Coordinates of C-alpha atoms and ligand atoms in Angstrom, one line a residue:
X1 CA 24.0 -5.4 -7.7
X2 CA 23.7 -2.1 -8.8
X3 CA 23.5 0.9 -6.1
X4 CA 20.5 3.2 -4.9
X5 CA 20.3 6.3 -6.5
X6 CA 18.8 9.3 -4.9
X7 CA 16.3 11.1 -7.3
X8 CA 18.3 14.0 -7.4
X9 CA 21.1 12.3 -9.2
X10 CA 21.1 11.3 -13.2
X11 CA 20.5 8.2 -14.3
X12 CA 17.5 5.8 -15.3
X13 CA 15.0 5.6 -12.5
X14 CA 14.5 1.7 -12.1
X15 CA 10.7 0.2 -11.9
X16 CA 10.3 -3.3 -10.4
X17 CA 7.2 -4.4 -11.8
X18 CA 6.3 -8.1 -9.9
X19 CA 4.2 -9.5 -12.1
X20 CA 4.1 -9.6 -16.1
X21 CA 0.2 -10.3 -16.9
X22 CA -2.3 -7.3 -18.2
X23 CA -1.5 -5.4 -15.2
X24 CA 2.4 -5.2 -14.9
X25 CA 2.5 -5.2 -18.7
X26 CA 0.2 -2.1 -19.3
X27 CA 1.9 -0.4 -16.3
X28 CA 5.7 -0.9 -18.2
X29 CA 3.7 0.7 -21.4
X30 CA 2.1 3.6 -19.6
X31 CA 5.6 4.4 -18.1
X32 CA 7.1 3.8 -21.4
X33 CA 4.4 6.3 -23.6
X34 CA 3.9 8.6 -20.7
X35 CA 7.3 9.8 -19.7
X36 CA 10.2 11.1 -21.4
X37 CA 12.5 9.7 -18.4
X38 CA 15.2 7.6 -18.7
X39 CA 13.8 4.5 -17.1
X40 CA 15.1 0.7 -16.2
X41 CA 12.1 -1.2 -16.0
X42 CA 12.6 -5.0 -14.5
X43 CA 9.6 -6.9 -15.1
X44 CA 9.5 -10.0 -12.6
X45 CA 7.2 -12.8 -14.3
X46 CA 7.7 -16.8 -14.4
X47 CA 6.0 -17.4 -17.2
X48 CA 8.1 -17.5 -20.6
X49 CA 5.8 -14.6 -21.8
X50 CA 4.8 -11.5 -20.6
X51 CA 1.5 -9.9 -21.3
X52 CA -0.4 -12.7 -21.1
X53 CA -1.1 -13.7 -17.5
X54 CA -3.8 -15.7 -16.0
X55 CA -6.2 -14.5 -18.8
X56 CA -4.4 -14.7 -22.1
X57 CA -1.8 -17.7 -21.8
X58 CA -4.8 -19.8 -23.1
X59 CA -4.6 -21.7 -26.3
X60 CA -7.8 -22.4 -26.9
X61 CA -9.4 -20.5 -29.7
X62 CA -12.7 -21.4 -28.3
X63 CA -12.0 -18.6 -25.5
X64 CA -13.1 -15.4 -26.0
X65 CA -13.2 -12.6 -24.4
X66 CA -16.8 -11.3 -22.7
X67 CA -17.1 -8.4 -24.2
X68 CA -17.0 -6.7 -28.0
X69 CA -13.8 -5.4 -29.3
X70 CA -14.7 -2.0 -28.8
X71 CA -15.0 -1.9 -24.8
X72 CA -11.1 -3.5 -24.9
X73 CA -8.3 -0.7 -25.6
X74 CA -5.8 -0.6 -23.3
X75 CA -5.9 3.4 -23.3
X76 CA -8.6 5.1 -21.9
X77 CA -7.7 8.0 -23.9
X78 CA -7.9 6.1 -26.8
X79 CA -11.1 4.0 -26.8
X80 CA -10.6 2.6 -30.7
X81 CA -7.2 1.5 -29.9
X82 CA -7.8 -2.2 -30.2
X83 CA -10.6 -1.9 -33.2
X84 CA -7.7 -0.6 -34.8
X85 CA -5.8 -3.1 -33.9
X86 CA -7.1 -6.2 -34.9
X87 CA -8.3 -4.2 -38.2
X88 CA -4.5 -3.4 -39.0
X89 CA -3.8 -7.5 -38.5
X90 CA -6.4 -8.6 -40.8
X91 CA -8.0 -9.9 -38.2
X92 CA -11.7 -8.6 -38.2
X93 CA -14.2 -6.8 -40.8
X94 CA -16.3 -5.7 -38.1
X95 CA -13.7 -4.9 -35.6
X96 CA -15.4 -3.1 -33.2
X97 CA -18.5 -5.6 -33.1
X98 CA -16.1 -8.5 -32.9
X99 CA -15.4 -10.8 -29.7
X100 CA -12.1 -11.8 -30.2
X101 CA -10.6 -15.2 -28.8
X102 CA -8.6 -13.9 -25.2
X103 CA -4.9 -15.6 -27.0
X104 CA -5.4 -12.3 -29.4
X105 CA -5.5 -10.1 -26.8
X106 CA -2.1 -11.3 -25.0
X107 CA -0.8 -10.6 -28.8
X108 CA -2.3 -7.0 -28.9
X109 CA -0.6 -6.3 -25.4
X110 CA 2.8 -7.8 -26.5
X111 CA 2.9 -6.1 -29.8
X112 CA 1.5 -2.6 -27.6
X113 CA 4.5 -3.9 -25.4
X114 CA 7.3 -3.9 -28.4
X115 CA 5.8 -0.9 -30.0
X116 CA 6.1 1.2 -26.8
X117 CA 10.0 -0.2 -26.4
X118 CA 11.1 1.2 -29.7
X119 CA 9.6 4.1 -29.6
X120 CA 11.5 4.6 -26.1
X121 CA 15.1 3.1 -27.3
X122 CA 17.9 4.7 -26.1
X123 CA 16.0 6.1 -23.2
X124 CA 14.2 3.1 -21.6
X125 CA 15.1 -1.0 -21.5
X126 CA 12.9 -3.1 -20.0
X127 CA 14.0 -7.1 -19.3
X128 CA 12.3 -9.9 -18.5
X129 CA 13.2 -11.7 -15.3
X130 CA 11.7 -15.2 -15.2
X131 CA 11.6 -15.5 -11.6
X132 CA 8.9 -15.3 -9.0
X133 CA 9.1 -12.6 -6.0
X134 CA 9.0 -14.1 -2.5
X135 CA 9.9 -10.8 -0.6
X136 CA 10.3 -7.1 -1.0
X137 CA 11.3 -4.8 1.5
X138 CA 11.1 -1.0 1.6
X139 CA 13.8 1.4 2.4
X140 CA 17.1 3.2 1.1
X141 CA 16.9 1.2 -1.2
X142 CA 13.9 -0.7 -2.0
X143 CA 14.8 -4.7 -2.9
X144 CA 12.7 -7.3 -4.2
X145 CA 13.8 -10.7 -3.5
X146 CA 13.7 -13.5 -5.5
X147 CA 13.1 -17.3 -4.9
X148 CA 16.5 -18.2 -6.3
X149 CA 18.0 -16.0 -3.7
X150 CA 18.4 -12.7 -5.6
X151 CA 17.8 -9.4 -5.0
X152 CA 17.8 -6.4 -7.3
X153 CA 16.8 -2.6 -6.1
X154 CA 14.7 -0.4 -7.0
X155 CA 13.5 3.2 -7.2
X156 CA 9.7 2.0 -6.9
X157 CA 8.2 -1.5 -6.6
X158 CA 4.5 -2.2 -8.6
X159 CA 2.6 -5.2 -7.1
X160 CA 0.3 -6.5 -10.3
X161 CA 0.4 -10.0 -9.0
X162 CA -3.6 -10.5 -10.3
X163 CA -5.3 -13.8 -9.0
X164 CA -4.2 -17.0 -8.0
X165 CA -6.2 -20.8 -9.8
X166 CA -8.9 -21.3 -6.8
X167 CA -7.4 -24.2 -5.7
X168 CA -10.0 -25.7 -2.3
X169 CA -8.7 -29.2 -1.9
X170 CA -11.7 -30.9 -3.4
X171 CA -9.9 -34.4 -3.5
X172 CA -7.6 -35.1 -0.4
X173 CA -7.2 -38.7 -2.5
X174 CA -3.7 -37.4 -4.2
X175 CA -4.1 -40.2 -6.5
X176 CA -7.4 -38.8 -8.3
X177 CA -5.0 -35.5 -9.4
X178 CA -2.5 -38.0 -10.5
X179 CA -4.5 -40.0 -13.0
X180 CA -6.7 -37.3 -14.3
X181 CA -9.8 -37.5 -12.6
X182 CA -9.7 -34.9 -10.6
X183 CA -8.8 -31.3 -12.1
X184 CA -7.7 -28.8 -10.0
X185 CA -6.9 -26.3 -12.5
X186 CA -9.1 -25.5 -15.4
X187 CA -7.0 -23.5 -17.2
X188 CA -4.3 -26.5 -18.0
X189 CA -5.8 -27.3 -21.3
X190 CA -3.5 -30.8 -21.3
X191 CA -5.6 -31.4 -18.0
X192 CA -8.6 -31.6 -19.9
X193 CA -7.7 -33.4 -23.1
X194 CA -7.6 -36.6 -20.7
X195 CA -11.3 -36.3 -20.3
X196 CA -12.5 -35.9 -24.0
X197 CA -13.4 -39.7 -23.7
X198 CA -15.4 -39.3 -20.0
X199 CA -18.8 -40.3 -20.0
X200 CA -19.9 -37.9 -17.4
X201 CA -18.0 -34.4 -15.7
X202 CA -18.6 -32.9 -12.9
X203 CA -18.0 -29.1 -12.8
X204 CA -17.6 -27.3 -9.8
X205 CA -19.0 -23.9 -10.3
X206 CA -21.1 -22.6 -13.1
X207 CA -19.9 -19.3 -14.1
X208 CA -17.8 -18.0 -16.9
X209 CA -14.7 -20.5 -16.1
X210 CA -17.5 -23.3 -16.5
X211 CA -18.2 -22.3 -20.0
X212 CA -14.4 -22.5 -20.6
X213 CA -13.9 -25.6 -20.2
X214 CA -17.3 -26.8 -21.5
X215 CA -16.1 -24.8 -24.7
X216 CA -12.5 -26.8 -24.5
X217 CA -14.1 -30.0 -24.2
X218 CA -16.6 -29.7 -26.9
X219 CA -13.8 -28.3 -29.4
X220 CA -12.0 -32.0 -27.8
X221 CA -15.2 -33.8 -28.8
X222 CA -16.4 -35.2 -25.7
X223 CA -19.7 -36.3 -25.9
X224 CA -20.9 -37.2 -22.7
X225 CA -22.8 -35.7 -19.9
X226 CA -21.8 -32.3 -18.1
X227 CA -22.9 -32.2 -14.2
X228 CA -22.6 -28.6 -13.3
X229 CA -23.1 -27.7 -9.5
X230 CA -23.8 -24.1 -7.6
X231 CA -25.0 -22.8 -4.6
X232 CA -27.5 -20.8 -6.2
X233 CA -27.1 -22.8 -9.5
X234 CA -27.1 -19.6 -11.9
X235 CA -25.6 -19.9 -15.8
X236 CA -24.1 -17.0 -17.1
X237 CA -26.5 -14.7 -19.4
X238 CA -25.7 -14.3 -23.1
X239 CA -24.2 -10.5 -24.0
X240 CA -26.1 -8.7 -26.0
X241 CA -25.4 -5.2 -27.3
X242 CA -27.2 -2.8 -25.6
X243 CA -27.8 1.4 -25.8
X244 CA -27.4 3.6 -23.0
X245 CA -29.6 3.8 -19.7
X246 CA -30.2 6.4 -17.3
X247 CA -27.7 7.4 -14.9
X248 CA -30.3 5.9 -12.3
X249 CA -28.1 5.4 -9.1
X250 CA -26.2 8.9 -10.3
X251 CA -30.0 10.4 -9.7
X252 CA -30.3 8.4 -6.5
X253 CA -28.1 11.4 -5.2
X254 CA -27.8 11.4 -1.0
X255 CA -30.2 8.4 -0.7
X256 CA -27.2 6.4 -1.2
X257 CA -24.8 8.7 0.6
X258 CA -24.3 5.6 3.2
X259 CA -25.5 2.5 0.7
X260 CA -26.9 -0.7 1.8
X261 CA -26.5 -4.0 0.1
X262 CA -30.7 -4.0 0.2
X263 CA -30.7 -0.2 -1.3
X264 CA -28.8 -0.8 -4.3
X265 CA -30.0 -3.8 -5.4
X266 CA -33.4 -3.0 -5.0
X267 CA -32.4 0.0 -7.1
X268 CA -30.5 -2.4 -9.8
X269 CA -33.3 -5.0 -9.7
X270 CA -36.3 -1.5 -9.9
X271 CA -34.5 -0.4 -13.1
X272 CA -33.9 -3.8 -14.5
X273 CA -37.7 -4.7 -13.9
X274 CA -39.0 -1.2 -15.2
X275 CA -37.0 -1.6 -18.9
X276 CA -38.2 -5.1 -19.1
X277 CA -41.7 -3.8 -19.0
X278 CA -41.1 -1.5 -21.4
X279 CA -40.3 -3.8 -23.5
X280 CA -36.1 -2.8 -23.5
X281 CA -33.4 -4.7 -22.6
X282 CA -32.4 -4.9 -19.0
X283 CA -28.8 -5.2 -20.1
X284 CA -28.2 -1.5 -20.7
X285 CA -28.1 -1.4 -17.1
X286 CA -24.6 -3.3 -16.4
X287 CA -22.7 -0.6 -18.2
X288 CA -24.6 2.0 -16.0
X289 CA -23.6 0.6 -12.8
X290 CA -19.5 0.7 -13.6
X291 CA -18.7 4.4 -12.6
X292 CA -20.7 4.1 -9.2
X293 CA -19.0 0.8 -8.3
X294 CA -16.3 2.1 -7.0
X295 CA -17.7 5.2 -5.0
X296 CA -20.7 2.8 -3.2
X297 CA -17.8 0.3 -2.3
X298 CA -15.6 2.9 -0.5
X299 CA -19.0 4.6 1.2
X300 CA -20.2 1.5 2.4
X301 CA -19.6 0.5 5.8
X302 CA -17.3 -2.9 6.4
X303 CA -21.0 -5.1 7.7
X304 CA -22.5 -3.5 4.3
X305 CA -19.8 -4.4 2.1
X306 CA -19.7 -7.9 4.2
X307 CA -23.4 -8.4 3.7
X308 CA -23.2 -7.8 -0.1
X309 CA -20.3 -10.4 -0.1
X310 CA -22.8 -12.7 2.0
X311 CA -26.2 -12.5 0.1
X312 CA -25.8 -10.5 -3.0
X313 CA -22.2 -11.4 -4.9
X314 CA -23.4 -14.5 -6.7
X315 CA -26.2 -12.1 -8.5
X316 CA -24.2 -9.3 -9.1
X317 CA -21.6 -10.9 -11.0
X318 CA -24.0 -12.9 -12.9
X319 CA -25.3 -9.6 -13.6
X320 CA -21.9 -8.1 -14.6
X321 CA -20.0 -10.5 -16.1
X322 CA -21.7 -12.5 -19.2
X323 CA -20.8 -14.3 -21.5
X324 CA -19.7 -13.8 -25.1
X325 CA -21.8 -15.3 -28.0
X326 CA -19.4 -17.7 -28.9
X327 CA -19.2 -19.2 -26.1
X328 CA -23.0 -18.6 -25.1
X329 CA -23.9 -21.1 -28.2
X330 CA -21.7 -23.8 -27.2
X331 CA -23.5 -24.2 -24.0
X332 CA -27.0 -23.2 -26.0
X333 CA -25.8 -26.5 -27.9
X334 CA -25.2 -28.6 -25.2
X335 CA -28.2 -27.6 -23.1
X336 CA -30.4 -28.1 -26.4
X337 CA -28.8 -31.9 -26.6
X338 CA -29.3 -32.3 -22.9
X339 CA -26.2 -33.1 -21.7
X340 CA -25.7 -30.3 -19.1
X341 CA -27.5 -31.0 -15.6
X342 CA -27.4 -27.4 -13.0
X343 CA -27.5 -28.8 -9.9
X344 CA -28.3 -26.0 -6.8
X345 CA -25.3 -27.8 -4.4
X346 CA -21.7 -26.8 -4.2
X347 CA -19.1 -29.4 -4.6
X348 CA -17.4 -30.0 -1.2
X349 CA -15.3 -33.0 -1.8
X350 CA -15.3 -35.8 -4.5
X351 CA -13.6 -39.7 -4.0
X352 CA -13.5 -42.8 -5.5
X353 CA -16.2 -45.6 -5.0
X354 CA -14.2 -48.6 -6.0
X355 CA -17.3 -49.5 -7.8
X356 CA -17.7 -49.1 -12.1
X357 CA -21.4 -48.3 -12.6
X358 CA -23.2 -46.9 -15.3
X359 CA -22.7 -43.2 -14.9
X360 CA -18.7 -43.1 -13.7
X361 CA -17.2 -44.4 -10.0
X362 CA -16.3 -41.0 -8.5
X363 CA -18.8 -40.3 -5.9
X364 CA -19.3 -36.6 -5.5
X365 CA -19.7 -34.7 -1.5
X366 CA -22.3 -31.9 -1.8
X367 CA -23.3 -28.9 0.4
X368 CA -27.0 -30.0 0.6
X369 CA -29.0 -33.2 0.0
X370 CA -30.1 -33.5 -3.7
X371 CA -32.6 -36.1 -4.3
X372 CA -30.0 -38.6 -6.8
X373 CA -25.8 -37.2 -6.8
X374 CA -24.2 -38.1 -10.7
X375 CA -21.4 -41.0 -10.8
X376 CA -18.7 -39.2 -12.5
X377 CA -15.9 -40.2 -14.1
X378 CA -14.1 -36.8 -13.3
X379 CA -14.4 -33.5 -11.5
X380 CA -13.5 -30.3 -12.9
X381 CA -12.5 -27.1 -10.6
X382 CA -14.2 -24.3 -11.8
X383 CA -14.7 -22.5 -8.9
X384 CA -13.3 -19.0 -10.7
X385 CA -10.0 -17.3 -9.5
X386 CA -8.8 -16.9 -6.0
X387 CA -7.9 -12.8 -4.8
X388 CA -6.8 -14.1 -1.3
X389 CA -4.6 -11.8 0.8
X390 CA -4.1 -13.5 3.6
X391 CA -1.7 -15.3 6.5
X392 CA -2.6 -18.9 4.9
X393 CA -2.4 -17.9 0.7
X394 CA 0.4 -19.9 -1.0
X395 CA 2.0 -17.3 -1.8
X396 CA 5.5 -16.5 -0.5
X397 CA 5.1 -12.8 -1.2
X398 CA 1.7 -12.7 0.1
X399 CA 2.6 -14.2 3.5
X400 CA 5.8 -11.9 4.1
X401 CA 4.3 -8.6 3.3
X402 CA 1.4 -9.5 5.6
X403 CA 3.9 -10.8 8.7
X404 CA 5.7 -7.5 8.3
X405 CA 3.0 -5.6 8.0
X406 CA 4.4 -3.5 5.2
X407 CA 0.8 -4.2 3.6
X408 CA -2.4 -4.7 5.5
X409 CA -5.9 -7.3 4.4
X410 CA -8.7 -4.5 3.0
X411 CA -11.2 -4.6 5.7
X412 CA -13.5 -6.6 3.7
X413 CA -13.5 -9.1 1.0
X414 CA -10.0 -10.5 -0.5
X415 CA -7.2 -8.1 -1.0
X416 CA -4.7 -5.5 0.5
X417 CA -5.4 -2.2 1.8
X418 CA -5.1 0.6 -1.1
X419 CA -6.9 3.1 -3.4
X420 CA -7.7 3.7 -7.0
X421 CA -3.9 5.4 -7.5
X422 CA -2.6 2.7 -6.6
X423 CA -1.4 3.9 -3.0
X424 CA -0.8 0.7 -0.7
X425 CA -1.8 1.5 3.0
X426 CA 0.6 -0.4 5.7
X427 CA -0.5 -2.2 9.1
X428 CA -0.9 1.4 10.5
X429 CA -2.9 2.8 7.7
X430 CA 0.0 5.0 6.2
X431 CA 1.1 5.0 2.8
X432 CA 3.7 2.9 2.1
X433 CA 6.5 5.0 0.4
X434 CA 7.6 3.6 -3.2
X435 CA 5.3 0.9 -3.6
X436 CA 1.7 0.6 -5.5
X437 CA -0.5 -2.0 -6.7
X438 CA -3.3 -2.4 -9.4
X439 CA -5.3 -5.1 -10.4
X440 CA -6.9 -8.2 -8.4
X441 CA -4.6 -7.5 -5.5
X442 CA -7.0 -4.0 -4.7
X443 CA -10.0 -6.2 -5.0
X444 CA -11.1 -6.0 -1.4
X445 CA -10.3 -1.6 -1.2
X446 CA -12.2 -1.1 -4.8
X447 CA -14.6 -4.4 -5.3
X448 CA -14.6 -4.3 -8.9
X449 CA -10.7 -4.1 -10.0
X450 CA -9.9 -7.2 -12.3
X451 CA -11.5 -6.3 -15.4
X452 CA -9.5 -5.1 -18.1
X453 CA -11.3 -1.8 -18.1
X454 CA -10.4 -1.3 -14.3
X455 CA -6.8 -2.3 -14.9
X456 CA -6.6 -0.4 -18.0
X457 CA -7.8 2.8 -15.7
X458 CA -6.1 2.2 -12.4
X459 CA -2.5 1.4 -15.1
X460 CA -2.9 5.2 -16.4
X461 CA -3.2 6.2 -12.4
X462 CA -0.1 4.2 -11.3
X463 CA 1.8 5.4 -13.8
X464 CA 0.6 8.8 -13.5
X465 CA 1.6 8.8 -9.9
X466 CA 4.8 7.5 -10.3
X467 CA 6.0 10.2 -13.0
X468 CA 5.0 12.8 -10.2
X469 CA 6.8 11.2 -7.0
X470 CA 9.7 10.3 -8.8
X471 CA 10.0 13.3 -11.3
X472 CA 9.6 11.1 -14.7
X473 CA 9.4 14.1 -17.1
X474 CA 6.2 13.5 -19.3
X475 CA 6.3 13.4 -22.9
X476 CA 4.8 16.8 -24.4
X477 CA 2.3 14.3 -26.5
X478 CA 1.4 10.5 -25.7
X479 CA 3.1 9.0 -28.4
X480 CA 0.4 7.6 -31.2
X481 CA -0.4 3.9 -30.5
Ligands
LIG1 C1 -9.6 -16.9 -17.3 C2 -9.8 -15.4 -17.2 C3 -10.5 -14.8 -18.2 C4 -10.7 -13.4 -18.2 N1 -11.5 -12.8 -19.2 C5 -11.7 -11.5 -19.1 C6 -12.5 -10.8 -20.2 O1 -12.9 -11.5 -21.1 N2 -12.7 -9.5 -20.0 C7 -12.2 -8.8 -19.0 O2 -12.5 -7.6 -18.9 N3 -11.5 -9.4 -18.0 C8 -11.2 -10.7 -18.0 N4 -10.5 -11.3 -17.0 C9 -10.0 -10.5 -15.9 C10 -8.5 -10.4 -16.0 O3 -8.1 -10.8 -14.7 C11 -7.9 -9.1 -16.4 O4 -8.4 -8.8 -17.7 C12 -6.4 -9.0 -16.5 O5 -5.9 -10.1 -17.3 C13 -5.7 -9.1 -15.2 O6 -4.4 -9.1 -15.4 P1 -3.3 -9.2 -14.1 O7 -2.0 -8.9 -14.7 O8 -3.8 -8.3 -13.0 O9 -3.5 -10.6 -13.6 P2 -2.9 -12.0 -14.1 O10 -3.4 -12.3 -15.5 O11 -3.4 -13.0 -13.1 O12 -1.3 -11.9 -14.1 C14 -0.6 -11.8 -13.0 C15 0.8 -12.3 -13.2 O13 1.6 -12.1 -12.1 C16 2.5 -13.2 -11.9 N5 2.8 -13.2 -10.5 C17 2.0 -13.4 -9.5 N6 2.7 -13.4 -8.3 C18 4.0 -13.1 -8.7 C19 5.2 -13.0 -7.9 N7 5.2 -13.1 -6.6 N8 6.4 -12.8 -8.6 C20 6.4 -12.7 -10.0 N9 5.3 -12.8 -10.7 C21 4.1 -13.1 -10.1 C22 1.7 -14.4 -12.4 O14 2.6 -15.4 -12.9 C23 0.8 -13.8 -13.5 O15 1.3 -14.1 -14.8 C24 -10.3 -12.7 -17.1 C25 -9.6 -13.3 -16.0 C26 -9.4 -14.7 -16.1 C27 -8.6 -15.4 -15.0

């Protein structure tokens, strides 16, 4: 194990980055373009690849990202990055216009990845360590820990751990997981080649991971019935491609000094309802909304912010996050053939009947009554990603930097305690020296902070900070993507 080194004293300054999806990988990039420092960068990810995560492991072609091409560079500073990108692969005429599948966008950030090593070789390594962190602890030095045992140190420790599979134990019947019928995690595409053949699926949740696996299972040429099931039962809106709108919550000025939940969505709802009248397209206002995220979320009070999480999240990320055309069609298609039921109920728990009948022998526990529940065959999880920080997540790491209070829950909604540089605030609200986070894990201290154009922002702030507390010299000129 190598030794601490003071800051004063030459040698690479050594980054722990624990976790190797968008986050972790954009951060080693950032560090890598920005600075001119020597650096050793340890990258701490499980997976055989980094700079896919979560998001852009999938095989699927039928995945897509939600949003055009143009909206996706991982530089701020450089907004035609991955237009340019995908037009230097071959890989779209219209580049900017194009919605490419999410698989393509784990190969932009590993080739960004391997550019931004060679044009740092002989200054910078960065390796791969295929091992999940269960601990970290901060001193002289800072460790990580990992679940084999080992423990490396480091001169700053990056938390981009992102989201967990939402995992509630819909089946306690172990035996449904085992044979297939019950699908606890939607993004194991093996998982759901067992059910091409299934008369009729049930899906948990009806949002963007829904159409996922509806797309999956088309492409696998099932042909039955899709049961989809909601509280509020709402199917994400097609993206269109909209122009500008007025700054109108900008203008709202001191009225939403101290916002309310009610205040700002009467506001969203106002302007959505005024350019429909007009005869424009209410989805110009999404875009408008972005930059005043943030600022509401911190103003807000915690019984605001847990009142929007109460009555108005559901809406609001229908609002926000819709879905791309390709993947909008698909469930068109199905909807059109009428195979896809909504159903206003959540999924609570599912088991088996013993009995065959017509429609599947899974019988299906719902939040509320409906008038006639769907035999299934099989139940798919899609209840979206999980951002829990707290005593009972899964998570090794997550439980011991919560028991030691070296990090603290945000104060409302799922997440630690931090801000949009990435500062991580302790159990007594101070700092935490040599540590930061970005991503998912700052959902609860930012609200929206898992899209790639917040972790594409808060990466540039991380690594921003970081060249300043530990004296990374910066390069005179970002080097050209
Ligand atoms: C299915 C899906 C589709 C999405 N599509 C879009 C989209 O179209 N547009 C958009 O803007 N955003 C999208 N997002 C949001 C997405 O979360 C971000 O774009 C981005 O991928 C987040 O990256 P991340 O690195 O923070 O998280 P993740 O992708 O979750 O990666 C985190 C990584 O950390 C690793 N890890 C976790 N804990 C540890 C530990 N203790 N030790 C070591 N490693 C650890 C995990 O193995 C994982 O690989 C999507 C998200 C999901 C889940």
């Amino acid at each position: 194990m190598t030794r601490f080194r003071p800051a004063t004293e030459p040698g690479p300054r050594r980054i722990a980055i624990v976790g190797g999806g968008m986050a972790g990988t954009l951060t080693a990039i950032r560090l890598l373009r920005d600075t001119s420092a020597p650096l050793a960068i340890q990258l701490f990810e499980p997976r055989a690849e980094v700079g896919r995560g979560l998001a852009y492991s999938t095989p699927d072609p039928a995945h897509y990202l939600n949003g055009p091409a143009l909206n996706f560079s991982l530089f701020p500073e450089a907004l035609d990055d991955f237009t340019h990108w995908l037009a230097r692969h071959g890989l779209a005429a219209d580049a900017g216009n194009t919605f490419a599948p999410r698989r393509v966008y784990g190969d932009y950030l590993q080739d960004t990845l391997a550019r931004a090593l060679a044009g740092a070789a002989g200054r910078a390594t960065l390796e791969h360590i295929r091992t999940e962190i269960t601990d970290l602890t901060i001193g002289v030095p800072h460790r990580v820990r990992g679940a084999d045992g080992r423990a490396w140190e480091a001169d700053h420790i990056v938390l981009a751990t992102g989201v967990q599979s939402a995992r509630p134990a819909l089946a306690q019947d172990p035996a449904l997981e085992a044979d297939g019928r019950y699908v606890p995690d939607p993004w194991q595409p093996e998982a759901l080649a067992a059910l091409a053949g299934a008369r009729a699926v049930a899906l948990a949740g009806t949002s963007l991971t829904m159409l996922d696996v509806v797309a999956t299972l088309e492409r696998l040429g099932f042909t039955g019935t899709y049961h989809a099931f909601s509280r509020r039962a709402l199917l994400p809106w097609l993206r269109h491609g909209v122009g500008p709108c007025d700054d109108f919550l900008g203008a709202a000025g001191p009225a939403l000094a101290s916002p309310t939940t009610r205040g700002v969505v009467r506001r969203v709802r106002d302007q959505c309802r005024a350019l429909s009248a007009q005869g424009l397209d209410w989805q110009s206002v999404p875009p408008a909304l972005r930059e005043h995220i943030g600022p509401l979320w911190a103003a807000a009070s915690v019984p605001e912010r847990q009142r929007f999480l109460r009555h108005a999240r559901p809406f609001w990320d229908n609002l926000l996050h819709r879905a791309a055309p390709p993947t909008h069609a698909v469930l068109a298609a199905v909807r059109a053939q009428g195979r896809l039921q909504v159903h206003a109920a959540r999924v609570t728990g599912v088991e088996d009947t013993g009995v065959e009948n017509a429609g599947g022998r899974l019988a299906l526990r719902l939040s509320r009554a409906l008038p006639a529940v769907p035999a299934v065959d099989a139940l798919v999880n899609c209840t979206g990603a999980e951002y829990g920080w707290h005593a009972g997540n899964a998570r090794p790491l997550v439980r011991n930097l919560l028991a030691r209070g070296i990090v603290r829950p945000a104060a409302a909604g799922s997440g630690l305690d931090g801000d949009a540089r990435g500062t991580v605030f302790d159990r007594g609200g101070r700092a935490v020296p040599g540590l930061s986070a970005l991503g998912a894990p700052l959902r609860g201290a930012l609200w929206e902070s898992g899209t790639i154009i917040d972790v594409r922002n808060q990466a540039a702030a991380v690594s921003a900070r970081l060249a300043q507390e530990l004296g990374l010299a910066a390069r005179p000129e970002a080097q050209a993507a």
